[in-house]
Amino acid sequence: MVIGVLALQGAFREHIRMLTSVGAVGVGVRLPEQLDGADGLIIPGGESTAIAKLMVEYGFPECIKAFAASGRPVFGTCAGLILLAEMVAGEKQQLLNLIDIDVRRNAYGRQVDSREVDVEVPAVGENPFRAVFIRAPVIERIGNGVGVLAQYRGRVVMARQENILVATFHPELTDDTRIHRYFLGMAAG
Amino acid sequence: MELFGTFTVRSGLAEMLKGGVIMDVTTPEQAKIAEDAGAVSVMALERVPADIRAEGGVARMTDPAIIEKIMDAVSIPVMAKVRIGHFVEARILEAIGVDYIDESEVLTPADDKYHINKWNFKVPFVCGAINLGEALRRIGEGAAMIRTKGEAGTGNVVEAVRHMRTINDEIAGLASLPQEELMTAAKNLGAPYELVKWVAKEKRLPVVNFSAGGIATPADAAMMMQLGADGVFVGSGIFKSENPAKRAQAIVQAVTHYNDPDILAKVSKSLGGAMPGLEISSIAKVNLLQFRGN
């Protein structure tokens, strides 16, 4: 299984490391044509403003929309979730619009408010998952077609709409591979 | 239970900045230009290093009111510098909510012997290093990110290259040693034994390492990435150049596409003048910033 990891900026190496550790092949993607042949795509954490600018500059939005329309799965963590969202701070985003959620950036505050905490993610097993939130966004609203996979303090922190998976936290900063294996399961169909 | 300020959380922000450009800014307007150009973070300063070098005098932490205005102007993380060893300046920056503190040789050192005990803070620190021993001492003190120092304010990349190559060579050297030689290597490096063992095994630094000090062009930035930097700091190089917005965008693209000569050629075209540079040999050794702290 080959998973493309958008490598414009951010924690793409950690996702590739996770994929390798569960027996998949992670490939850094810097130009749209490098996505050809991938069975799935991960959009990593990083700075969403910087990644969005580089995405537009090199023609990624159309290419990723077509990739998702083919049924192949896309997983966004933190900044990746923001880039996939339909709306940011109540306004429609002009980018990927692949999951019907409204997000607010840096919603927990500044870096000193970043935290790690155990959350329940029943879809990946009974044991709690160590969620690392770094200047994390919150999901303010989810659409009818969106399923909730995890919550923290009454807010959705992980969700799925058909082949689009998002998390506001960073499973790639832990050694727990369950969420990556769940995503590979989506890619296997 | 929620845990704040753990090493995972402090180093985690640095992981998110990788493959990005951190730019020195002195006003909210410059911060906005940097953010719009694709900077992953800005360093809020009263004076850029080239001006500190030219004007002389004691360089201290920036007025918190200036830093707060910059924090209000952008949504990307904001860093600010404290003097080496000045733990009270660090407490002040933590109190106003700065996202990263740079304990920096660019400011005048407040303590000629000791650095800040960075484990005592929730806010993460980045520190400069010119070699592996210095990098591991700073990590041992709690730094969650390292930057090679280069020579700030010169627009001359030679020191940045020297420091990155030095660290790479020293890591390769450690990796080749048998286990029984590592304690002596730790003694010679002046670095904590546990970190030396970790580096010998993993063949890399335990935290993110950016390049800083003298980067002035997209080609400089891409070269530092090819030499193994996780990202770059550009200090005076942007706002001391002729067309800061254009140069900033070009350097951002050069850091992402550092291995693609066609893109590097395209973004290097028609940027206007770079900052005027300084020959390192024209600076008296006592005025070199890289030897502050150790």
Tab-separated table of C-alpha atoms in Angstrom, chain B residues 84-86 103 110-117 138 141:
chain	number	residue	atom	x	y	z
B	84	ILE	CA	21.447	34.186	27.403
B	85	GLY	CA	20.830	33.325	31.063
B	86	HIS	CA	18.119	35.970	31.602
B	103	GLU	CA	17.693	32.255	24.222
B	110	ALA	CA	23.078	38.434	30.856
B	111	ASP	CA	25.066	35.559	32.367
B	112	ASP	CA	28.563	34.700	31.186
B	113	LYS	CA	28.523	31.211	32.752
B	114	TYR	CA	25.065	29.697	32.774
B	115	HIS	CA	22.094	29.357	30.467
B	116	ILE	CA	18.469	29.327	31.618
B	117	ASN	CA	17.143	26.100	33.164
B	138	ARG	CA	21.244	23.147	25.449
B	141	GLU	CA	19.047	22.210	29.828
